[in-house]
Amino acid sequence: MKKKTVGKTRHVVAWMNKAEYEHVLEYLFSKEPALQKHALHRISAWKGRFGQSTPVAVDSTADLVRCQVLDSTGQLEANDLVLLYGMALVRFVNLITERQQKKVARPLRRLAGKINIPEWVVNLRHDLTHRRLPSLKWCRKGCGFVLDWLHQEYWSRQMGSQLTEDWNSSSEEEDEEEFVKKQEEDLLRRQKEIEAHKKVRELLISYEREQFQTYEELAKQGGKCGVWPDASADLSWILTQIKHFATEARDILVDVLIQDGFLIPTAEQLQSLDIDTSEDSVDMFAPCLPRVFLHFWLPCLKVLNSSIFINPILDKLFAELSNEPSSHRTYYITSWISEILLCNSKSELKAHKRLKISKERIFSNRLQFPWQNLISACVNAPCPATPFLLRQILSDMDQPLSHDAQQKLLQLCSIYTQGYHGNLSPGPSDPAQPVYTLQNLQERLKSKTSQNRDTHSSNHTPRSVQAPPTEELQEKLSAETVQERNFALRGSAWSVCTDKVPWKQYPLGKVPGQPEDPSCLMVECYSTFTVFDQQVELDQLPQHHGNRSVPLQSRTSGSDGPLWTHSDLSKLKAELKLF
């Protein structure tokens, strides 16, 4: 027979009438095995009528109810039941989400979430398929939840004359349209990024070409390191375009600038600018940007001298530094970080001393940096120059840390980088440098030895010479202290030593006048008695074994019989003597 759904769409069903459908529905979810078997027989008849078009919900319901019926018999072991439940649950998740898969595969969790199937059911299916089988308890729980879901989402809807298996079909179509639209937008955005990346790269190459021509003209005039001339018309147009990209595509501009061939020069570029590339000219611990290279990029950086651009480029430089680049990239990355911090420092003298002419400064006004973020970024990107950069940041903060905190942070940084970090204790009253390695300890001992020799050879006062401990340096106890300690030791064999003894000369556990022979510790008069003379039976005393106490007999016997016989124990006791 045929029944109408909402609208004019007709669906062919397998049941004879509504009464048969209600009868099977009631028996399926009755929790009675006999009634459930009868409902499964009726569904088998329905499958013969449906053929290959049996609804997924009907098929899955029959599989799960059949598992419950077999479970109620008590004739199957737990492992067999787990396999039965597992197959039914895996088929349910696969079949119920397969209808939503389109040309582009999407995660099952996302598809299941759209039809109100929780993530733990999908995870249960994943464990059954790919991992260790879950427990029978979880399989029963999953079966019960899925049956409740099927009852609500499919069987109850048929009662309301909504004879369709395409639940949430309209929302699926909307989601599919939204998914396709989002893919198209992502593709369009990627194409725009690629085009913008290409334009920025071409623009910066044009900038470099203009600057190389300017340098060649300066070289002919013999003014390589002098003041570079004002920007030409072509260079001004290029700088205008760069400024435009700094607002429209800031992240792309920053990414291109950090690449090799721009702020990170290649060997050919350094050779063209007559920059010395030998190892002697490079100080990895205190990097300094070559003056010619700074002038080369100065017009571009002056156009971009705002916090909106400088802060991202500092973050990008530190991020690149954390990727452990080559020594060449590390040097120029740290040099640019140092140069930016230097030109933005509080002291105008530092920037003037570095650039000599005020109009060639990168920043016209001091920029506000996120100092705490800079400290974190600097520490998270360790390199030989990290202590040097960290000292620049700490000295230029608007709200500086305490002197003690700065010293500890720099010392920890130097430990991690294992590099020379300069004088971390500028004050003359600060303590000596901490010892980090065995080499540091040996150097300190050598320096102390040399200092002692110099002290003895000079005409210093005796106070400056560290003499061996004398009586004057010992603890001087007051009468009240001695009385208090004697009161605490009253009734004991011990007493307070009031003699002025240089205890620093004696190791722990040794007293003045004690000979080296340990036999002196033996007492002269003593008496012995055997174990059998004790009034307490050792057999009754609990013997500690691990974290619990057990009788002695229980320890002397094992699964293979007693280890010691009673006569062996008697011989051992007879030979034992106690002081």
C-alpha positions as a Python dict, from the first residue, in 0.01 Angstrom:
ca = {
    (1, 'M'): (0, 0, 0),
    (2, 'K'): (107, 365, -36),
    (3, 'K'): (96, 648, 213),
    (4, 'K'): (134, 1019, 159),
    (5, 'T'): (389, 1232, 332),
    (6, 'V'): (379, 1606, 373),
    (7, 'G'): (336, 1739, 19),
    (8, 'K'): (270, 1520, -283),
    (9, 'T'): (570, 1286, -255),
    (10, 'R'): (469, 919, -221),
    (11, 'H'): (673, 650, -43),
    (12, 'V'): (629, 274, -60),
    (13, 'V'): (632, 103, 280),
    (14, 'A'): (649, -267, 373),
    (15, 'W'): (392, -286, 650),
    (16, 'M'): (30, -362, 573),
    (17, 'N'): (-121, -82, 780),
    (18, 'K'): (-51, 153, 1065),
    (19, 'A'): (-161, -105, 1323),
    (20, 'E'): (110, -349, 1210),
    (21, 'Y'): (371, -72, 1227),
    (22, 'E'): (265, 23, 1582),
    (23, 'H'): (264, -345, 1679),
    (24, 'V'): (626, -397, 1561),
    (25, 'L'): (738, -67, 1717),
    (26, 'E'): (597, -160, 2056),
    (27, 'Y'): (754, -506, 2053),
    (28, 'L'): (1097, -383, 1939),
    (29, 'F'): (1139, -146, 2234),
    (30, 'S'): (957, -359, 2492),
    (31, 'K'): (1277, -497, 2655),
    (32, 'E'): (1113, -844, 2647),
    (33, 'P'): (1321, -1095, 2446),
    (34, 'A'): (1018, -1299, 2336),
    (35, 'L'): (833, -995, 2204),
    (36, 'Q'): (1150, -860, 2045),
    (37, 'K'): (1198, -1192, 1860),
    (38, 'H'): (845, -1163, 1721),
    (39, 'A'): (920, -805, 1603),
    (40, 'L'): (1243, -923, 1437),
    (41, 'H'): (1048, -1188, 1246),
    (42, 'R'): (810, -923, 1115),
    (43, 'I'): (1107, -702, 1010),
    (44, 'S'): (1250, -1003, 821),
    (45, 'A'): (924, -1015, 628),
    (46, 'W'): (949, -643, 563),
    (47, 'K'): (1300, -690, 421),
    (48, 'G'): (1159, -941, 174),
    (49, 'R'): (914, -677, 57),
    (50, 'F'): (1166, -389, 59),
    (51, 'G'): (1437, -582, -120),
    (52, 'Q'): (1752, -371, -162),
    (53, 'S'): (1570, -53, -54),
    (54, 'T'): (1532, -143, 314),
    (55, 'P'): (1561, 178, 519),
    (56, 'V'): (1894, 210, 699),
    (57, 'A'): (1717, 292, 1026),
    (58, 'V'): (1506, -27, 1010),
    (59, 'D'): (1809, -242, 928),
    (60, 'S'): (2023, -89, 1206),
    (61, 'T'): (1742, -121, 1461),
    (62, 'A'): (1699, -490, 1381),
    (63, 'D'): (2074, -555, 1416),
    (64, 'L'): (2097, -382, 1754),
    (65, 'V'): (1781, -546, 1895),
    (66, 'R'): (1910, -885, 1781),
    (67, 'C'): (2226, -821, 1983),
    (68, 'Q'): (2016, -749, 2293),
    (69, 'V'): (1815, -1069, 2243),
    (70, 'L'): (2128, -1283, 2214),
    (71, 'D'): (2278, -1103, 2515),
    (72, 'S'): (1972, -1189, 2727),
    (73, 'T'): (2014, -1564, 2667),
    (74, 'G'): (2337, -1575, 2868),
    (75, 'Q'): (2486, -1836, 2637),
    (76, 'L'): (2750, -1614, 2477),
    (77, 'E'): (3078, -1504, 2629),
    (78, 'A'): (3171, -1139, 2672),
    (79, 'N'): (3413, -1136, 2378),
    (80, 'D'): (3149, -1277, 2144),
    (81, 'L'): (2897, -1016, 2257),
    (82, 'V'): (3152, -735, 2207),
    (83, 'L'): (3202, -849, 1848),
    (84, 'L'): (2826, -864, 1789),
    (85, 'Y'): (2758, -521, 1937),
    (86, 'G'): (3066, -381, 1766),
    (87, 'M'): (2960, -490, 1417),
    (88, 'A'): (2611, -347, 1467),
    (89, 'L'): (2744, -13, 1597),
    (90, 'V'): (3005, 20, 1323),
    (91, 'R'): (2743, -49, 1055),
    (92, 'F'): (2508, 205, 1210),
    (93, 'V'): (2764, 490, 1218),
    (94, 'N'): (2893, 413, 869),
    (95, 'L'): (2552, 380, 707),
    (96, 'I'): (2392, 674, 886),
    (97, 'T'): (2673, 914, 793),
    (98, 'E'): (2735, 777, 445),
    (99, 'R'): (2427, 956, 314),
    (100, 'Q'): (2583, 1292, 408),
    (101, 'Q'): (2921, 1232, 241),
    (102, 'K'): (2962, 1415, -87),
    (103, 'K'): (3246, 1444, -335),
    (104, 'V'): (3477, 1590, -72),
    (105, 'A'): (3513, 1359, 228),
    (106, 'R'): (3431, 1516, 562),
    (107, 'P'): (3509, 1394, 917),
    (108, 'L'): (3260, 1152, 1071),
    (109, 'R'): (3248, 1356, 1395),
    (110, 'R'): (3127, 1658, 1203),
    (111, 'L'): (2866, 1462, 1008),
    (112, 'A'): (2743, 1281, 1320),
    (113, 'G'): (2720, 1606, 1515),
    (114, 'K'): (2479, 1751, 1259),
    (115, 'I'): (2225, 1473, 1331),
    (116, 'N'): (2270, 1488, 1711),
    (117, 'I'): (2492, 1181, 1748),
    (118, 'P'): (2748, 1255, 2023),
    (119, 'E'): (3119, 1230, 1965),
    (120, 'W'): (3169, 942, 2209),
    (121, 'V'): (2959, 713, 1985),
    (122, 'V'): (3187, 796, 1689),
    (123, 'N'): (3492, 735, 1911),
    (124, 'L'): (3344, 399, 2013),
    (125, 'R'): (3311, 307, 1646),
    (126, 'H'): (3672, 422, 1591),
    (127, 'D'): (3799, 200, 1874),
    (128, 'L'): (3605, -98, 1741),
    (129, 'T'): (3752, -49, 1395),
    (130, 'H'): (4112, 59, 1453),
    (131, 'R'): (4208, 9, 1816),
    (132, 'R'): (4166, -225, 2108),
    (133, 'L'): (3811, -352, 2153),
    (134, 'P'): (3617, -164, 2421),
    (135, 'S'): (3451, -333, 2716),
    (136, 'L'): (3110, -499, 2698),
    (137, 'K'): (2973, -229, 2927),
    (138, 'W'): (3052, 43, 2674),
    (139, 'C'): (2908, -164, 2388),
    (140, 'R'): (2579, -208, 2576),
    (141, 'K'): (2573, 163, 2657),
    (142, 'G'): (2630, 253, 2293),
    (143, 'C'): (2359, 12, 2178),
    (144, 'G'): (2107, 159, 2422),
    (145, 'F'): (2181, 516, 2316),
    (146, 'V'): (2161, 438, 1944),
    (147, 'L'): (1828, 258, 1986),
    (148, 'D'): (1687, 559, 2173),
    (149, 'W'): (1816, 783, 1894),
    (150, 'L'): (1656, 567, 1626),
    (151, 'H'): (1327, 560, 1818),
    (152, 'Q'): (1319, 938, 1835),
    (153, 'E'): (1461, 1030, 1495),
    (154, 'Y'): (1299, 761, 1276),
    (155, 'W'): (1031, 540, 1432),
    (156, 'S'): (844, 819, 1609),
    (157, 'R'): (841, 1030, 1292),
    (158, 'Q'): (668, 753, 1099),
    (159, 'M'): (389, 771, 1355),
    (160, 'G'): (345, 1136, 1260),
    (161, 'S'): (297, 1041, 892),
    (162, 'Q'): (647, 1171, 805),
    (163, 'L'): (739, 858, 612),
    (164, 'T'): (1084, 960, 498),
    (165, 'E'): (1432, 855, 595),
    (166, 'D'): (1587, 1185, 483),
    (167, 'W'): (1574, 1348, 827),
    (168, 'N'): (1726, 1692, 834),
    (169, 'S'): (1748, 1676, 453),
    (170, 'S'): (1692, 2048, 416),
    (171, 'S'): (1961, 2129, 669),
    (172, 'E'): (2197, 1887, 491),
    (173, 'E'): (2146, 2068, 163),
    (174, 'E'): (2205, 2402, 333),
    (175, 'D'): (2518, 2269, 501),
    (176, 'E'): (2642, 2133, 170),
    (177, 'E'): (2587, 2467, 1),
    (178, 'E'): (2761, 2644, 286),
    (179, 'F'): (3053, 2401, 269),
    (180, 'V'): (3095, 2448, -107),
    (181, 'K'): (3068, 2825, -67),
    (182, 'K'): (3333, 2823, 203),
    (183, 'Q'): (3565, 2617, -17),
    (184, 'E'): (3524, 2863, -301),
    (185, 'E'): (3599, 3153, -68),
    (186, 'D'): (3912, 2980, 63),
    (187, 'L'): (4031, 2910, -289),
    (188, 'L'): (3970, 3272, -391),
    (189, 'R'): (4152, 3397, -82),
    (190, 'R'): (4453, 3176, -155),
    (191, 'Q'): (4469, 3303, -511),
    (192, 'K'): (4465, 3661, -386),
    (193, 'E'): (4742, 3586, -137),
    (194, 'I'): (4956, 3429, -410),
    (195, 'E'): (4905, 3730, -636),
    (196, 'A'): (4979, 3973, -351),
    (197, 'H'): (5290, 3776, -257),
    (198, 'K'): (5411, 3794, -616),
    (199, 'K'): (5346, 4170, -639),
    (200, 'V'): (5523, 4243, -310),
    (201, 'R'): (5824, 4039, -417),
    (202, 'E'): (5845, 4220, -751),
    (203, 'L'): (5810, 4554, -572),
    (204, 'L'): (6095, 4480, -330),
    (205, 'I'): (6316, 4356, -612),
    (206, 'S'): (6254, 4688, -791),
    (207, 'Y'): (6347, 4869, -468),
    (208, 'E'): (6672, 4676, -443),
    (209, 'R'): (6754, 4747, -807),
    (210, 'E'): (6716, 5122, -747),
    (211, 'Q'): (6929, 5109, -433),
    (212, 'F'): (7206, 4913, -602),
    (213, 'Q'): (7219, 5180, -876),
    (214, 'T'): (7243, 5449, -607),
    (215, 'Y'): (7526, 5262, -436),
    (216, 'E'): (7718, 5227, -759),
    (217, 'E'): (7694, 5604, -815),
    (218, 'L'): (7816, 5664, -457),
    (219, 'A'): (8102, 5420, -512),
    (220, 'K'): (8215, 5613, -818),
    (221, 'Q'): (8211, 5933, -614),
    (222, 'G'): (8403, 5766, -330),
    (223, 'G'): (8125, 5807, -73),
    (224, 'K'): (8020, 5450, 1),
    (225, 'C'): (7943, 5506, 368),
    (226, 'G'): (7847, 5868, 341),
    (227, 'V'): (7501, 6022, 328),
    (228, 'W'): (7292, 5861, 59),
    (229, 'P'): (7106, 6103, -173),
    (230, 'D'): (6734, 6166, -148),
    (231, 'A'): (6499, 5918, -313),
    (232, 'S'): (6453, 5950, -686),
    (233, 'A'): (6113, 5971, -853),
    (234, 'D'): (6110, 5599, -931),
    (235, 'L'): (6213, 5509, -577),
    (236, 'S'): (5947, 5739, -430),
    (237, 'W'): (5679, 5563, -635),
    (238, 'I'): (5806, 5225, -518),
    (239, 'L'): (5802, 5341, -154),
    (240, 'T'): (5443, 5461, -198),
    (241, 'Q'): (5341, 5117, -322),
    (242, 'I'): (5524, 4950, -33),
    (243, 'K'): (5340, 5171, 214),
    (244, 'H'): (5012, 5075, 49),
    (245, 'F'): (5090, 4704, 87),
    (246, 'A'): (5188, 4762, 451),
    (247, 'T'): (4824, 4851, 522),
    (248, 'E'): (4650, 4615, 278),
    (249, 'A'): (4873, 4307, 303),
    (250, 'R'): (5093, 4364, 607),
    (251, 'D'): (5152, 3997, 690),
    (252, 'I'): (5253, 3914, 332),
    (253, 'L'): (5496, 4208, 324),
    (254, 'V'): (5653, 4095, 652),
    (255, 'D'): (5690, 3736, 527),
    (256, 'V'): (5862, 3846, 207),
    (257, 'L'): (6096, 4087, 386),
    (258, 'I'): (6227, 3810, 614),
    (259, 'Q'): (6313, 3587, 320),
    (260, 'D'): (6666, 3548, 190),
    (261, 'G'): (6761, 3819, -54),
    (262, 'F'): (6587, 4105, 126),
    (263, 'L'): (6648, 4187, 495),
    (264, 'I'): (6858, 3869, 505),
    (265, 'P'): (7120, 3937, 234),
    (266, 'T'): (7272, 3673, 12),
    (267, 'A'): (7646, 3632, -35),
    (268, 'E'): (7623, 3796, -379),
    (269, 'Q'): (7444, 4100, -236),
    (270, 'L'): (7704, 4141, 38),
    (271, 'Q'): (7979, 4120, -221),
    (272, 'S'): (7805, 4383, -436),
    (273, 'L'): (7787, 4615, -135),
    (274, 'D'): (8155, 4551, -49),
    (275, 'I'): (8065, 4409, 293),
    (276, 'D'): (8324, 4190, 461),
    (277, 'T'): (8187, 3838, 504),
    (278, 'S'): (8482, 3683, 686),
    (279, 'E'): (8431, 3516, 1023),
    (280, 'D'): (8649, 3773, 1197),
    (281, 'S'): (8405, 4050, 1102),
    (282, 'V'): (8105, 3868, 1252),
    (283, 'D'): (8038, 3868, 1626),
    (284, 'M'): (7758, 3621, 1695),
    (285, 'F'): (7739, 3726, 2062),
    (286, 'A'): (7700, 4100, 1996),
    (287, 'P'): (7560, 4134, 1641),
    (288, 'C'): (7585, 4466, 1464),
    (289, 'L'): (7428, 4545, 1128),
    (290, 'P'): (7675, 4665, 861),
    (291, 'R'): (7636, 5037, 810),
    (292, 'V'): (7608, 5011, 431),
    (293, 'F'): (7335, 4749, 456),
    (294, 'L'): (7146, 4964, 706),
    (295, 'H'): (7157, 5262, 467),
    (296, 'F'): (7043, 5031, 189),
    (297, 'W'): (6710, 4955, 364),
    (298, 'L'): (6672, 5281, 554),
    (299, 'P'): (6425, 5451, 309),
    (300, 'C'): (6197, 5147, 318),
    (301, 'L'): (6201, 5124, 697),
    (302, 'K'): (6136, 5497, 738),
    (303, 'V'): (5816, 5452, 535),
    (304, 'L'): (5709, 5166, 766),
    (305, 'N'): (5802, 5333, 1098),
    (306, 'S'): (5479, 5261, 1287),
    (307, 'S'): (5390, 5016, 1563),
    (308, 'I'): (5139, 4850, 1333),
    (309, 'F'): (5426, 4723, 1116),
    (310, 'I'): (5732, 4716, 1345),
    (311, 'N'): (5572, 4499, 1613),
    (312, 'P'): (5474, 4223, 1363),
    (313, 'I'): (5818, 4228, 1205),
    (314, 'L'): (5981, 4189, 1548),
    (315, 'D'): (5751, 3894, 1621),
    (316, 'K'): (5836, 3742, 1284),
    (317, 'L'): (6210, 3786, 1341),
    (318, 'F'): (6194, 3613, 1680),
    (319, 'A'): (5973, 3338, 1531),
    (320, 'E'): (6231, 3276, 1259),
    (321, 'L'): (6503, 3272, 1522),
    (322, 'S'): (6323, 2994, 1712),
    (323, 'N'): (6341, 2769, 1403),
    (324, 'E'): (6719, 2738, 1451),
    (325, 'P'): (6825, 2892, 1119),
    (326, 'S'): (7177, 2888, 974),
    (327, 'S'): (7448, 3098, 1136),
    (328, 'H'): (7424, 3352, 853),
    (329, 'R'): (7049, 3400, 895),
    (330, 'T'): (7086, 3401, 1274),
    (331, 'Y'): (7341, 3681, 1259),
    (332, 'Y'): (7132, 3912, 1040),
    (333, 'I'): (6806, 3833, 1219),
    (334, 'T'): (6962, 3922, 1555),
    (335, 'S'): (7132, 4226, 1398),
    (336, 'W'): (6798, 4364, 1276),
    (337, 'I'): (6636, 4300, 1615),
    (338, 'S'): (6922, 4480, 1789),
    (339, 'E'): (6907, 4769, 1540),
    (340, 'I'): (6531, 4819, 1586),
    (341, 'L'): (6566, 4815, 1965),
    (342, 'L'): (6862, 5052, 1950),
    (343, 'C'): (6691, 5306, 1724),
    (344, 'N'): (6384, 5303, 1950),
    (345, 'S'): (6579, 5331, 2275),
    (346, 'K'): (6505, 5595, 2535),
    (347, 'S'): (6844, 5753, 2503),
    (348, 'E'): (6862, 5971, 2194),
    (349, 'L'): (7240, 5957, 2221),
    (350, 'K'): (7244, 5587, 2137),
    (351, 'A'): (7055, 5633, 1814),
    (352, 'H'): (7257, 5943, 1717),
    (353, 'K'): (7582, 5767, 1792),
    (354, 'R'): (7479, 5472, 1577),
    (355, 'L'): (7351, 5673, 1277),
    (356, 'K'): (7541, 6002, 1337),
    (357, 'I'): (7290, 6209, 1138),
    (358, 'S'): (6947, 6260, 1290),
    (359, 'K'): (6753, 6265, 964),
    (360, 'E'): (6874, 5911, 890),
    (361, 'R'): (6712, 5762, 1198),
    (362, 'I'): (6456, 5486, 1137),
    (363, 'F'): (6200, 5618, 1386),
    (364, 'S'): (6101, 5980, 1417),
    (365, 'N'): (5923, 5912, 1749),
    (366, 'R'): (5960, 5643, 2012),
    (367, 'L'): (5729, 5344, 1951),
    (368, 'Q'): (5548, 5149, 2219),
    (369, 'F'): (5657, 4785, 2224),
    (370, 'P'): (5489, 4495, 2412),
    (371, 'W'): (5790, 4445, 2637),
    (372, 'Q'): (5666, 4137, 2821),
    (373, 'N'): (5593, 3965, 2489),
    (374, 'L'): (5937, 4062, 2361),
    (375, 'I'): (6101, 3908, 2668),
    (376, 'S'): (5907, 3584, 2619),
    (377, 'A'): (5987, 3575, 2246),
    (378, 'C'): (6355, 3641, 2314),
    (379, 'V'): (6384, 3368, 2577),
    (380, 'N'): (6192, 3119, 2361),
    (381, 'A'): (6437, 3168, 2071),
    (382, 'P'): (6778, 3094, 2229),
    (383, 'C'): (7091, 3172, 2029),
    (384, 'P'): (7441, 3307, 2107),
    (385, 'A'): (7309, 3667, 2095),
    (386, 'T'): (7010, 3607, 2326),
    (387, 'P'): (7177, 3757, 2640),
    (388, 'F'): (7283, 4059, 2434),
    (389, 'L'): (6928, 4115, 2300),
    (390, 'L'): (6771, 4047, 2637),
    (391, 'R'): (6993, 4308, 2800),
    (392, 'Q'): (6878, 4563, 2539),
    (393, 'I'): (6513, 4486, 2609),
    (394, 'L'): (6553, 4499, 2988),
    (395, 'S'): (6740, 4830, 2979),
    (396, 'D'): (6482, 5001, 2756),
    (397, 'M'): (6153, 4890, 2917),
    (398, 'D'): (5909, 5161, 3017),
    (399, 'Q'): (5851, 4984, 3348),
    (400, 'P'): (6177, 4795, 3406),
    (401, 'L'): (6208, 4488, 3622),
    (402, 'S'): (6394, 4499, 3949),
    (403, 'H'): (6772, 4479, 3934),
    (404, 'D'): (6772, 4139, 4106),
    (405, 'A'): (6513, 4000, 3862),
    (406, 'Q'): (6714, 4126, 3566),
    (407, 'Q'): (7034, 3964, 3694),
    (408, 'K'): (6864, 3630, 3756),
    (409, 'L'): (6698, 3635, 3414),
    (410, 'L'): (7026, 3712, 3240),
    (411, 'Q'): (7211, 3444, 3434),
    (412, 'L'): (6948, 3182, 3352),
    (413, 'C'): (6964, 3289, 2988),
    (414, 'S'): (7341, 3252, 2981),
    (415, 'I'): (7313, 2903, 3134),
    (416, 'Y'): (7071, 2796, 2862),
    (417, 'T'): (7266, 2946, 2574),
    (418, 'Q'): (7607, 2849, 2720),
    (419, 'G'): (7753, 3163, 2567),
    (420, 'Y'): (7947, 3462, 2687),
    (421, 'H'): (7706, 3720, 2820),
    (422, 'G'): (7937, 4005, 2916),
    (423, 'N'): (7943, 4164, 3258),
    (424, 'L'): (7611, 4083, 3418),
    (425, 'S'): (7714, 4242, 3744),
    (426, 'P'): (7816, 4596, 3661),
    (427, 'G'): (7832, 4708, 4023),
    (428, 'P'): (8158, 4661, 4209),
    (429, 'S'): (7977, 4525, 4512),
    (430, 'D'): (7800, 4248, 4317),
    (431, 'P'): (7904, 3889, 4392),
    (432, 'A'): (8129, 3687, 4166),
    (433, 'Q'): (7992, 3519, 3858),
    (434, 'P'): (7805, 3192, 3927),
    (435, 'V'): (7964, 2858, 3841),
    (436, 'Y'): (7778, 2678, 3560),
    (437, 'T'): (8028, 2421, 3433),
    (438, 'L'): (8344, 2243, 3545),
    (439, 'Q'): (8546, 2482, 3330),
    (440, 'N'): (8394, 2779, 3517),
    (441, 'L'): (8494, 2617, 3848),
    (442, 'Q'): (8851, 2558, 3733),
    (443, 'E'): (8880, 2916, 3610),
    (444, 'R'): (8752, 3047, 3942),
    (445, 'L'): (9003, 2837, 4137),
    (446, 'K'): (9285, 2963, 3917),
    (447, 'S'): (9176, 3323, 3959),
    (448, 'K'): (9151, 3281, 4338),
    (449, 'T'): (9497, 3127, 4349),
    (450, 'S'): (9643, 3415, 4152),
    (451, 'Q'): (9459, 3667, 4369),
    (452, 'N'): (9597, 3509, 4686),
    (453, 'R'): (9949, 3523, 4548),
    (454, 'D'): (9907, 3887, 4455),
    (455, 'T'): (9767, 3961, 4798),
    (456, 'H'): (10058, 3797, 4981),
    (457, 'S'): (10312, 3971, 4762),
    (458, 'S'): (10158, 4316, 4807),
    (459, 'N'): (10169, 4537, 5115),
    (460, 'H'): (9800, 4511, 5204),
    (461, 'T'): (9676, 4517, 5557),
    (462, 'P'): (9628, 4185, 5731),
    (463, 'R'): (9249, 4225, 5709),
    (464, 'S'): (9254, 4168, 5335),
    (465, 'V'): (9435, 3832, 5375),
    (466, 'Q'): (9217, 3531, 5452),
    (467, 'A'): (9410, 3363, 5736),
    (468, 'P'): (9320, 3015, 5861),
    (469, 'P'): (9050, 3003, 6125),
    (470, 'T'): (9167, 3103, 6469),
    (471, 'E'): (9008, 3112, 6811),
    (472, 'E'): (8889, 3466, 6754),
    (473, 'L'): (8674, 3349, 6460),
    (474, 'Q'): (8498, 3076, 6656),
    (475, 'E'): (8153, 3103, 6795),
    (476, 'K'): (8146, 3293, 7119),
    (477, 'L'): (7862, 3162, 7329),
    (478, 'S'): (7710, 3378, 7595),
    (479, 'A'): (7648, 3247, 7943),
    (480, 'E'): (7272, 3245, 7884),
    (481, 'T'): (7310, 3039, 7567),
    (482, 'V'): (7532, 2784, 7741),
    (483, 'Q'): (7287, 2758, 8029),
    (484, 'E'): (6994, 2714, 7792),
    (485, 'R'): (7167, 2436, 7596),
    (486, 'N'): (7281, 2255, 7911),
    (487, 'F'): (6923, 2262, 8037),
    (488, 'A'): (6806, 2103, 7711),
    (489, 'L'): (7070, 1828, 7747),
    (490, 'R'): (6995, 1759, 8113),
    (491, 'G'): (6991, 1386, 8187),
    (492, 'S'): (7184, 1309, 7869),
    (493, 'A'): (7539, 1185, 7831),
    (494, 'W'): (7611, 1488, 7612),
    (495, 'S'): (7713, 1836, 7718),
    (496, 'V'): (7780, 2166, 7544),
    (497, 'C'): (8139, 2217, 7435),
    (498, 'T'): (8260, 2555, 7556),
    (499, 'D'): (8619, 2509, 7436),
    (500, 'K'): (8733, 2731, 7151),
    (501, 'V'): (8793, 2464, 6890),
    (502, 'P'): (8854, 2547, 6519),
    (503, 'W'): (8584, 2307, 6394),
    (504, 'K'): (8642, 2408, 6031),
    (505, 'Q'): (8967, 2209, 6041),
    (506, 'Y'): (8790, 1883, 6132),
    (507, 'P'): (8567, 1681, 5898),
    (508, 'L'): (8216, 1585, 6000),
    (509, 'G'): (8216, 1296, 6249),
    (510, 'K'): (8562, 1362, 6384),
    (511, 'V'): (8663, 1534, 6709),
    (512, 'P'): (8992, 1689, 6824),
    (513, 'G'): (9247, 1433, 6944),
    (514, 'Q'): (9077, 1141, 6770),
    (515, 'P'): (9333, 902, 6610),
    (516, 'E'): (9296, 770, 6255),
    (517, 'D'): (9256, 408, 6372),
    (518, 'P'): (8880, 328, 6395),
    (519, 'S'): (8944, 70, 6669),
    (520, 'C'): (8959, 356, 6915),
    (521, 'L'): (8583, 375, 6893),
    (522, 'M'): (8548, 34, 7059),
    (523, 'V'): (8450, 38, 7424),
    (524, 'E'): (8690, -120, 7675),
    (525, 'C'): (8439, -294, 7899),
    (526, 'Y'): (8140, -479, 7761),
    (527, 'S'): (7944, -801, 7817),
    (528, 'T'): (7768, -1034, 7577),
    (529, 'F'): (7479, -1279, 7591),
    (530, 'T'): (7331, -1517, 7338),
    (531, 'V'): (7001, -1492, 7161),
    (532, 'F'): (6861, -1773, 7371),
    (533, 'D'): (6921, -1565, 7687),
    (534, 'Q'): (6673, -1303, 7567),
    (535, 'Q'): (6345, -1287, 7750),
    (536, 'V'): (6156, -1200, 7428),
    (537, 'E'): (6103, -1472, 7169),
    (538, 'L'): (6223, -1348, 6829),
    (539, 'D'): (5980, -1582, 6658),
    (540, 'Q'): (5692, -1380, 6797),
    (541, 'L'): (5836, -1047, 6688),
    (542, 'P'): (5694, -915, 6356),
    (543, 'Q'): (5954, -887, 6082),
    (544, 'H'): (5917, -590, 5849),
    (545, 'H'): (5889, -687, 5485),
    (546, 'G'): (5827, -403, 5242),
    (547, 'N'): (5533, -197, 5365),
    (548, 'R'): (5382, -469, 5588),
    (549, 'S'): (5488, -687, 5882),
    (550, 'V'): (5486, -1067, 5864),
    (551, 'P'): (5599, -1336, 6113),
    (552, 'L'): (5945, -1482, 6077),
    (553, 'Q'): (5809, -1824, 5989),
    (554, 'S'): (5620, -1686, 5693),
    (555, 'R'): (5943, -1544, 5551),
    (556, 'T'): (6138, -1869, 5586),
    (557, 'S'): (5902, -2074, 5379),
    (558, 'G'): (5787, -2048, 5024),
    (559, 'S'): (5605, -2243, 4761),
    (560, 'D'): (5893, -2495, 4738),
    (561, 'G'): (5908, -2571, 5111),
    (562, 'P'): (6100, -2414, 5401),
    (563, 'L'): (6431, -2252, 5315),
    (564, 'W'): (6573, -2304, 5666),
    (565, 'T'): (6492, -2591, 5894),
    (566, 'H'): (6432, -2552, 6267),
    (567, 'S'): (6776, -2694, 6344),
    (568, 'D'): (6940, -2440, 6108),
    (569, 'L'): (6767, -2157, 6292),
    (570, 'S'): (6880, -2295, 6627),
    (571, 'K'): (7243, -2306, 6511),
    (572, 'L'): (7223, -1947, 6388),
    (573, 'K'): (7075, -1830, 6718),
    (574, 'A'): (7338, -2014, 6921),
    (575, 'E'): (7622, -1837, 6742),
    (576, 'L'): (7469, -1488, 6768),
    (577, 'K'): (7590, -1269, 7053),
    (578, 'L'): (7447, -934, 7156),
    (579, 'F'): (7632, -653, 7334),
}
